[in-house]
């Protein structure tokens, strides 16, 4: 009886050792996408009133956890019964990420000054509606990036047992959410920490200097994250296309992968933006004719 119990403990210990090894490998493989995930979500979690930053971030974090709860079991089931569907989902998600990134670039370069009544309408829409819209956008983007993270993690343990696959992918998914949004929380609260340091030091000495540096650094970091997040969206989308479409994978083998992925992501985003823009114009013309 006792020997059977200790044998079970040995099996559990061996399984945990295997999980630690596979989770370490999977985390290393997903490090790049986690960095992109951080840049994208940090940019999306900023721009709110100070009192709303953490509640908004918590809402996005809960959405991210729900995303993982949906994605992990579906990815495991699809891998067993219908593996081709994983590639289809990834490619569709790649188009969405490419669109999000390219749309920001197009908006930046071709943004037209808004009339007074449009500005007033936007101000009225700010608040709960704008906050909910940004949370929804962040959770949707997180869903696509989470699919990529889960698939990459799953790819490192395809030859392992089902239990090891489940534990490894679940651990990587959980660490991705906690790690990414924990760092984002630190970034968005930098200015508050800086103000407290300045106040407690009576605006004198080393701590006051550190506080002032934190306060002044936050706007710069947010602007940098906005740029990095946009580039990350395009690179991630390009990476999805290159790794999941055979023709693109072998296209231009002598070109650096980062350049090729960015170019393909940009091209995909421009195609989606063009299709949606034309669709909107046709829709507006159709509405005008009907009216």
mmCIF file of C-alpha atoms in Angstrom:
data_model
loop_
_atom_site.group_PDB
_atom_site.id
_atom_site.type_symbol
_atom_site.label_atom_id
_atom_site.label_comp_id
_atom_site.label_asym_id
_atom_site.label_seq_id
_atom_site.Cartn_x
_atom_site.Cartn_y
_atom_site.Cartn_z
ATOM 1 C CA UNK A 1 0.000 0.000 0.000
ATOM 2 C CA UNK A 2 2.736 2.408 1.068
ATOM 3 C CA UNK A 3 4.947 1.421 -1.867
ATOM 4 C CA UNK A 4 2.053 2.085 -4.271
ATOM 5 C CA UNK A 5 1.517 5.534 -2.747
ATOM 6 C CA UNK A 6 5.197 6.433 -3.078
ATOM 7 C CA UNK A 7 5.206 5.123 -6.642
ATOM 8 C CA UNK A 8 2.397 7.569 -7.450
ATOM 9 C CA UNK A 9 4.402 10.384 -5.847
ATOM 10 C CA UNK A 10 7.417 9.406 -7.960
ATOM 11 C CA UNK A 11 5.274 9.524 -11.108
ATOM 12 C CA UNK A 12 3.931 12.946 -10.153
ATOM 13 C CA UNK A 13 7.441 14.225 -9.427
ATOM 14 C CA UNK A 14 8.702 12.888 -12.775
ATOM 15 C CA UNK A 15 5.755 14.513 -14.560
ATOM 16 C CA UNK A 16 6.450 17.855 -12.864
ATOM 17 C CA UNK A 17 10.109 17.633 -13.888
ATOM 18 C CA UNK A 18 9.060 17.006 -17.482
ATOM 19 C CA UNK A 19 6.583 19.903 -17.321
ATOM 20 C CA UNK A 20 9.296 22.230 -15.979
ATOM 21 C CA UNK A 21 11.594 21.308 -18.880
ATOM 22 C CA UNK A 22 8.943 21.559 -21.613
ATOM 23 C CA UNK A 23 7.486 24.786 -20.178
ATOM 24 C CA UNK A 24 10.979 26.326 -20.177
ATOM 25 C CA UNK A 25 11.492 25.353 -23.832
ATOM 26 C CA UNK A 26 8.004 26.572 -24.813
ATOM 27 C CA UNK A 27 8.501 29.888 -22.996
ATOM 28 C CA UNK A 28 11.805 30.421 -24.800
ATOM 29 C CA UNK A 29 10.115 29.681 -28.140
ATOM 30 C CA UNK A 30 7.309 32.152 -27.424
ATOM 31 C CA UNK A 31 9.603 34.896 -26.053
ATOM 32 C CA UNK A 32 9.443 36.904 -29.274
ATOM 33 C CA UNK A 33 5.652 36.851 -29.501
ATOM 34 C CA UNK A 34 5.415 37.680 -25.775
ATOM 35 C CA UNK A 35 7.543 40.773 -26.387
ATOM 36 C CA UNK A 36 5.221 41.794 -29.208
ATOM 37 C CA UNK A 37 2.223 41.036 -26.988
ATOM 38 C CA UNK A 38 3.654 43.329 -24.299
ATOM 39 C CA UNK A 39 4.250 46.193 -26.731
ATOM 40 C CA UNK A 40 0.794 45.898 -28.312
ATOM 41 C CA UNK A 41 -1.138 45.614 -25.051
ATOM 42 C CA UNK A 42 0.836 48.298 -23.220
ATOM 43 C CA UNK A 43 -0.079 50.707 -26.022
ATOM 44 C CA UNK A 44 -3.736 49.652 -25.879
ATOM 45 C CA UNK A 45 -3.920 49.912 -22.068
ATOM 46 C CA UNK A 46 -2.808 53.553 -21.971
ATOM 47 C CA UNK A 47 -4.621 56.792 -22.717
ATOM 48 C CA UNK A 48 -7.162 56.614 -19.879
ATOM 49 C CA UNK A 49 -7.691 58.770 -16.820
ATOM 50 C CA UNK A 50 -5.325 57.818 -13.998
ATOM 51 C CA UNK A 51 -8.213 56.544 -11.859
ATOM 52 C CA UNK A 52 -9.392 54.257 -14.686
ATOM 53 C CA UNK A 53 -6.036 52.778 -15.755
ATOM 54 C CA UNK A 54 -5.961 49.807 -13.380
ATOM 55 C CA UNK A 55 -9.706 48.983 -13.676
ATOM 56 C CA UNK A 56 -9.379 49.028 -17.472
ATOM 57 C CA UNK A 57 -6.227 46.912 -17.315
ATOM 58 C CA UNK A 58 -7.973 44.446 -14.999
ATOM 59 C CA UNK A 59 -10.876 44.181 -17.467
ATOM 60 C CA UNK A 60 -8.412 43.455 -20.283
ATOM 61 C CA UNK A 61 -6.578 40.910 -18.095
ATOM 62 C CA UNK A 62 -9.839 39.091 -17.307
ATOM 63 C CA UNK A 63 -10.634 39.079 -21.018
ATOM 64 C CA UNK A 64 -7.173 37.637 -21.702
ATOM 65 C CA UNK A 65 -7.697 34.847 -19.154
ATOM 66 C CA UNK A 66 -11.065 34.010 -20.723
ATOM 67 C CA UNK A 67 -9.363 33.972 -24.123
ATOM 68 C CA UNK A 68 -6.843 31.421 -22.834
ATOM 69 C CA UNK A 69 -9.610 29.282 -21.283
ATOM 70 C CA UNK A 70 -11.294 29.176 -24.695
ATOM 71 C CA UNK A 71 -8.182 28.765 -26.839
ATOM 72 C CA UNK A 72 -6.239 26.091 -24.917
ATOM 73 C CA UNK A 73 -8.883 23.297 -24.982
ATOM 74 C CA UNK A 74 -9.921 24.131 -28.563
ATOM 75 C CA UNK A 75 -6.271 24.080 -29.738
ATOM 76 C CA UNK A 76 -5.687 20.711 -28.057
ATOM 77 C CA UNK A 77 -8.859 19.222 -29.568
ATOM 78 C CA UNK A 78 -8.145 20.613 -33.050
ATOM 79 C CA UNK A 79 -4.592 19.296 -32.890
ATOM 80 C CA UNK A 80 -5.987 15.796 -32.354
ATOM 81 C CA UNK A 81 -9.018 15.823 -34.686
ATOM 82 C CA UNK A 82 -8.575 18.610 -37.249
ATOM 83 C CA UNK A 83 -5.009 20.056 -37.256
ATOM 84 C CA UNK A 84 -5.421 21.985 -40.543
ATOM 85 C CA UNK A 85 -7.994 24.238 -38.834
ATOM 86 C CA UNK A 86 -5.245 25.662 -36.602
ATOM 87 C CA UNK A 87 -3.407 27.040 -39.634
ATOM 88 C CA UNK A 88 -6.611 28.515 -41.079
ATOM 89 C CA UNK A 89 -7.393 30.259 -37.772
ATOM 90 C CA UNK A 90 -3.833 31.596 -37.537
ATOM 91 C CA UNK A 91 -3.906 33.021 -41.073
ATOM 92 C CA UNK A 92 -7.273 34.720 -40.516
ATOM 93 C CA UNK A 93 -5.922 36.168 -37.282
ATOM 94 C CA UNK A 94 -2.855 37.351 -39.190
ATOM 95 C CA UNK A 95 -5.060 39.396 -41.520
ATOM 96 C CA UNK A 96 -6.769 40.993 -38.511
ATOM 97 C CA UNK A 97 -3.447 41.945 -36.883
ATOM 98 C CA UNK A 98 -2.091 43.273 -40.199
ATOM 99 C CA UNK A 99 -5.213 45.400 -40.628
ATOM 100 C CA UNK A 100 -4.914 46.835 -37.097
ATOM 101 C CA UNK A 101 -1.283 47.811 -37.635
ATOM 102 C CA UNK A 102 -1.617 49.229 -41.162
ATOM 103 C CA UNK A 103 -4.803 51.116 -40.276
ATOM 104 C CA UNK A 104 -2.849 53.055 -37.637
ATOM 105 C CA UNK A 105 -0.171 53.973 -40.168
ATOM 106 C CA UNK A 106 -2.751 55.041 -42.765
ATOM 107 C CA UNK A 107 -4.598 57.058 -40.123
ATOM 108 C CA UNK A 108 -1.379 58.790 -39.072
ATOM 109 C CA UNK A 109 -0.318 59.818 -42.595
ATOM 110 C CA UNK A 110 -3.720 60.521 -44.115
ATOM 111 C CA UNK A 111 -5.594 61.820 -41.077
ATOM 112 C CA UNK A 112 -7.833 64.733 -42.054
ATOM 113 C CA UNK A 113 -8.622 67.534 -39.582
ATOM 114 C CA UNK A 114 -12.091 67.013 -38.171
ATOM 115 C CA UNK A 115 -14.872 69.538 -38.302
ATOM 116 C CA UNK A 116 -16.115 71.110 -35.086
ATOM 117 C CA UNK A 117 -19.273 69.002 -34.889
ATOM 118 C CA UNK A 118 -17.197 65.780 -35.294
ATOM 119 C CA UNK A 119 -14.900 66.765 -32.435
ATOM 120 C CA UNK A 120 -17.913 67.574 -30.227
ATOM 121 C CA UNK A 121 -19.464 64.202 -31.106
ATOM 122 C CA UNK A 122 -16.232 62.410 -30.156
ATOM 123 C CA UNK A 123 -16.020 64.247 -26.839
ATOM 124 C CA UNK A 124 -19.594 63.204 -26.052
ATOM 125 C CA UNK A 125 -18.716 59.636 -26.939
ATOM 126 C CA UNK A 126 -15.691 59.638 -24.637
ATOM 127 C CA UNK A 127 -16.118 57.997 -21.265
ATOM 128 C CA UNK A 128 -17.803 54.623 -20.863
ATOM 129 C CA UNK A 129 -18.380 54.023 -24.586
ATOM 130 C CA UNK A 130 -14.808 54.865 -25.575
ATOM 131 C CA UNK A 131 -13.454 52.835 -22.662
ATOM 132 C CA UNK A 132 -15.536 49.781 -23.586
ATOM 133 C CA UNK A 133 -14.511 50.093 -27.243
ATOM 134 C CA UNK A 134 -10.822 50.182 -26.354
ATOM 135 C CA UNK A 135 -11.166 47.232 -23.955
ATOM 136 C CA UNK A 136 -12.978 45.244 -26.643
ATOM 137 C CA UNK A 137 -10.252 46.048 -29.186
ATOM 138 C CA UNK A 138 -7.506 45.071 -26.713
ATOM 139 C CA UNK A 139 -9.206 41.759 -25.814
ATOM 140 C CA UNK A 140 -9.759 40.937 -29.506
ATOM 141 C CA UNK A 141 -6.103 41.608 -30.323
ATOM 142 C CA UNK A 142 -5.063 39.603 -27.262
ATOM 143 C CA UNK A 143 -7.168 36.694 -28.569
ATOM 144 C CA UNK A 144 -5.228 36.576 -31.843
ATOM 145 C CA UNK A 145 -1.856 36.875 -30.099
ATOM 146 C CA UNK A 146 -2.936 34.236 -27.547
ATOM 147 C CA UNK A 147 -3.744 31.813 -30.379
ATOM 148 C CA UNK A 148 -0.209 32.298 -31.690
ATOM 149 C CA UNK A 149 1.325 31.812 -28.226
ATOM 150 C CA UNK A 150 -0.711 28.658 -27.528
ATOM 151 C CA UNK A 151 0.032 27.135 -30.959
ATOM 152 C CA UNK A 152 3.778 27.784 -30.635
ATOM 153 C CA UNK A 153 3.779 26.305 -27.116
ATOM 154 C CA UNK A 154 1.812 23.281 -28.351
ATOM 155 C CA UNK A 155 4.252 22.820 -31.214
ATOM 156 C CA UNK A 156 7.098 22.206 -28.729
ATOM 157 C CA UNK A 157 5.327 19.220 -27.117
ATOM 158 C CA UNK A 158 3.577 17.536 -30.062
ATOM 159 C CA UNK A 159 5.530 14.313 -29.501
ATOM 160 C CA UNK A 160 4.791 14.233 -25.772
ATOM 161 C CA UNK A 161 1.868 12.688 -23.899
ATOM 162 C CA UNK A 162 -1.523 14.429 -23.844
ATOM 163 C CA UNK A 163 -1.181 15.214 -20.125
ATOM 164 C CA UNK A 164 2.200 16.851 -20.696
ATOM 165 C CA UNK A 165 0.748 18.871 -23.593
ATOM 166 C CA UNK A 166 -2.151 20.097 -21.443
ATOM 167 C CA UNK A 167 0.045 21.092 -18.484
ATOM 168 C CA UNK A 168 2.760 22.750 -20.593
ATOM 169 C CA UNK A 169 0.390 24.797 -22.748
ATOM 170 C CA UNK A 170 -1.702 25.814 -19.717
ATOM 171 C CA UNK A 171 1.359 26.986 -17.770
ATOM 172 C CA UNK A 172 2.731 28.992 -20.719
ATOM 173 C CA UNK A 173 -0.702 30.570 -21.331
ATOM 174 C CA UNK A 174 -1.030 31.552 -17.657
ATOM 175 C CA UNK A 175 2.511 32.924 -17.460
ATOM 176 C CA UNK A 176 1.899 34.921 -20.650
ATOM 177 C CA UNK A 177 -1.129 36.667 -19.148
ATOM 178 C CA UNK A 178 0.354 37.296 -15.697
ATOM 179 C CA UNK A 179 3.757 38.365 -17.041
ATOM 180 C CA UNK A 180 2.530 40.637 -19.840
ATOM 181 C CA UNK A 181 -0.190 42.431 -17.919
ATOM 182 C CA UNK A 182 1.902 42.634 -14.747
ATOM 183 C CA UNK A 183 4.564 44.565 -16.665
ATOM 184 C CA UNK A 184 1.898 46.688 -18.373
ATOM 185 C CA UNK A 185 0.499 47.593 -14.933
ATOM 186 C CA UNK A 186 3.953 48.754 -13.823
ATOM 187 C CA UNK A 187 4.324 50.901 -16.944
ATOM 188 C CA UNK A 188 0.964 52.664 -16.697
ATOM 189 C CA UNK A 189 1.512 53.493 -12.996
ATOM 190 C CA UNK A 190 4.997 54.947 -13.452
ATOM 191 C CA UNK A 191 3.803 58.548 -13.163
ATOM 192 C CA UNK A 192 1.883 57.864 -9.923
ATOM 193 C CA UNK A 193 4.962 56.287 -8.359
ATOM 194 C CA UNK A 194 6.994 59.282 -9.528
ATOM 195 C CA UNK A 195 4.545 61.782 -7.996
ATOM 196 C CA UNK A 196 4.627 59.915 -4.673
ATOM 197 C CA UNK A 197 8.429 59.903 -4.610
ATOM 198 C CA UNK A 198 8.502 63.653 -5.286
ATOM 199 C CA UNK A 199 5.880 64.335 -2.593
ATOM 200 C CA UNK A 200 7.522 62.195 0.099
ATOM 201 C CA UNK A 201 10.971 63.684 -0.548
ATOM 202 C CA UNK A 202 9.582 67.245 -0.546
ATOM 203 C CA UNK A 203 10.941 67.629 -4.092
ATOM 204 C CA UNK A 204 14.530 67.355 -2.851
ATOM 205 C CA UNK A 205 17.341 64.854 -3.188
ATOM 206 C CA UNK A 206 17.817 61.592 -5.075
ATOM 207 C CA UNK A 207 14.258 60.286 -4.682
ATOM 208 C CA UNK A 208 12.811 63.518 -6.048
ATOM 209 C CA UNK A 209 15.077 63.186 -9.087
ATOM 210 C CA UNK A 210 13.996 59.586 -9.585
ATOM 211 C CA UNK A 211 10.341 60.597 -9.282
ATOM 212 C CA UNK A 212 10.740 63.394 -11.817
ATOM 213 C CA UNK A 213 12.473 60.972 -14.204
ATOM 214 C CA UNK A 214 9.574 58.501 -13.926
ATOM 215 C CA UNK A 215 6.993 61.236 -14.544
ATOM 216 C CA UNK A 216 8.840 62.629 -17.575
ATOM 217 C CA UNK A 217 9.631 59.165 -18.957
ATOM 218 C CA UNK A 218 6.037 57.902 -19.092
ATOM 219 C CA UNK A 219 4.834 60.008 -22.097
ATOM 220 C CA UNK A 220 8.009 59.069 -24.002
ATOM 221 C CA UNK A 221 7.545 55.375 -23.214
ATOM 222 C CA UNK A 222 3.875 55.506 -24.248
ATOM 223 C CA UNK A 223 4.783 57.135 -27.579
ATOM 224 C CA UNK A 224 7.509 54.548 -28.111
ATOM 225 C CA UNK A 225 5.125 51.723 -27.251
ATOM 226 C CA UNK A 226 2.597 53.085 -29.715
ATOM 227 C CA UNK A 227 5.187 52.869 -32.499
ATOM 228 C CA UNK A 228 6.633 49.546 -31.323
ATOM 229 C CA UNK A 229 3.136 48.102 -30.858
ATOM 230 C CA UNK A 230 2.154 49.031 -34.424
ATOM 231 C CA UNK A 231 5.349 47.513 -35.838
ATOM 232 C CA UNK A 232 4.816 44.435 -33.653
ATOM 233 C CA UNK A 233 1.320 43.896 -35.046
ATOM 234 C CA UNK A 234 2.658 43.944 -38.612
ATOM 235 C CA UNK A 235 5.653 41.733 -37.805
ATOM 236 C CA UNK A 236 3.528 39.168 -35.959
ATOM 237 C CA UNK A 237 1.044 39.021 -38.824
ATOM 238 C CA UNK A 238 3.852 38.663 -41.367
ATOM 239 C CA UNK A 239 5.401 35.925 -39.241
ATOM 240 C CA UNK A 240 2.081 34.062 -39.161
ATOM 241 C CA UNK A 241 1.843 34.155 -42.975
ATOM 242 C CA UNK A 242 5.476 33.131 -43.516
ATOM 243 C CA UNK A 243 5.334 30.208 -41.083
ATOM 244 C CA UNK A 244 1.948 28.886 -42.184
ATOM 245 C CA UNK A 245 1.842 29.488 -45.965
ATOM 246 C CA UNK A 246 4.351 27.291 -47.784
ATOM 247 C CA UNK A 247 4.804 29.603 -50.787
ATOM 248 C CA UNK A 248 5.599 32.619 -48.597
ATOM 249 C CA UNK A 249 7.902 30.533 -46.412
ATOM 250 C CA UNK A 250 10.188 29.831 -49.390
ATOM 251 C CA UNK A 251 9.749 33.257 -51.005
ATOM 252 C CA UNK A 252 12.888 35.462 -51.186
ATOM 253 C CA UNK A 253 15.143 33.155 -49.130
ATOM 254 C CA UNK A 254 18.063 35.603 -49.258
ATOM 255 C CA UNK A 255 16.084 38.452 -47.680
ATOM 256 C CA UNK A 256 16.316 38.863 -43.886
ATOM 257 C CA UNK A 257 13.298 37.258 -42.220
ATOM 258 C CA UNK A 258 12.342 40.400 -40.292
ATOM 259 C CA UNK A 259 12.241 42.467 -43.517
ATOM 260 C CA UNK A 260 10.269 39.805 -45.371
ATOM 261 C CA UNK A 261 7.758 39.409 -42.520
ATOM 262 C CA UNK A 262 7.267 43.162 -42.212
ATOM 263 C CA UNK A 263 6.764 43.561 -45.975
ATOM 264 C CA UNK A 264 4.259 40.693 -46.127
ATOM 265 C CA UNK A 265 2.404 42.011 -43.071
ATOM 266 C CA UNK A 266 2.225 45.484 -44.626
ATOM 267 C CA UNK A 267 0.961 44.069 -47.936
ATOM 268 C CA UNK A 268 -1.728 42.009 -46.181
ATOM 269 C CA UNK A 269 -2.810 44.985 -44.081
ATOM 270 C CA UNK A 270 -3.025 47.281 -47.103
ATOM 271 C CA UNK A 271 -5.153 44.717 -48.937
ATOM 272 C CA UNK A 272 -7.599 44.468 -46.020
ATOM 273 C CA UNK A 273 -7.702 48.260 -45.554
ATOM 274 C CA UNK A 274 -8.364 48.721 -49.295
ATOM 275 C CA UNK A 275 -11.136 46.099 -49.326
ATOM 276 C CA UNK A 276 -12.844 47.596 -46.269
ATOM 277 C CA UNK A 277 -12.499 51.166 -47.599
ATOM 278 C CA UNK A 278 -14.030 50.195 -50.948
ATOM 279 C CA UNK A 279 -16.749 48.252 -49.127
ATOM 280 C CA UNK A 280 -17.613 51.277 -46.994
ATOM 281 C CA UNK A 281 -17.809 53.555 -50.065
ATOM 282 C CA UNK A 282 -20.058 51.105 -51.918
ATOM 283 C CA UNK A 283 -22.240 50.835 -48.826
ATOM 284 C CA UNK A 284 -22.519 54.624 -48.474
ATOM 285 C CA UNK A 285 -23.398 54.973 -52.186
ATOM 286 C CA UNK A 286 -26.010 52.251 -51.860
ATOM 287 C CA UNK A 287 -27.538 53.994 -48.819
ATOM 288 C CA UNK A 288 -27.564 57.310 -50.676
ATOM 289 C CA UNK A 289 -29.349 55.758 -53.665
ATOM 290 C CA UNK A 290 -31.899 54.099 -51.402
ATOM 291 C CA UNK A 291 -32.528 57.396 -49.573
#
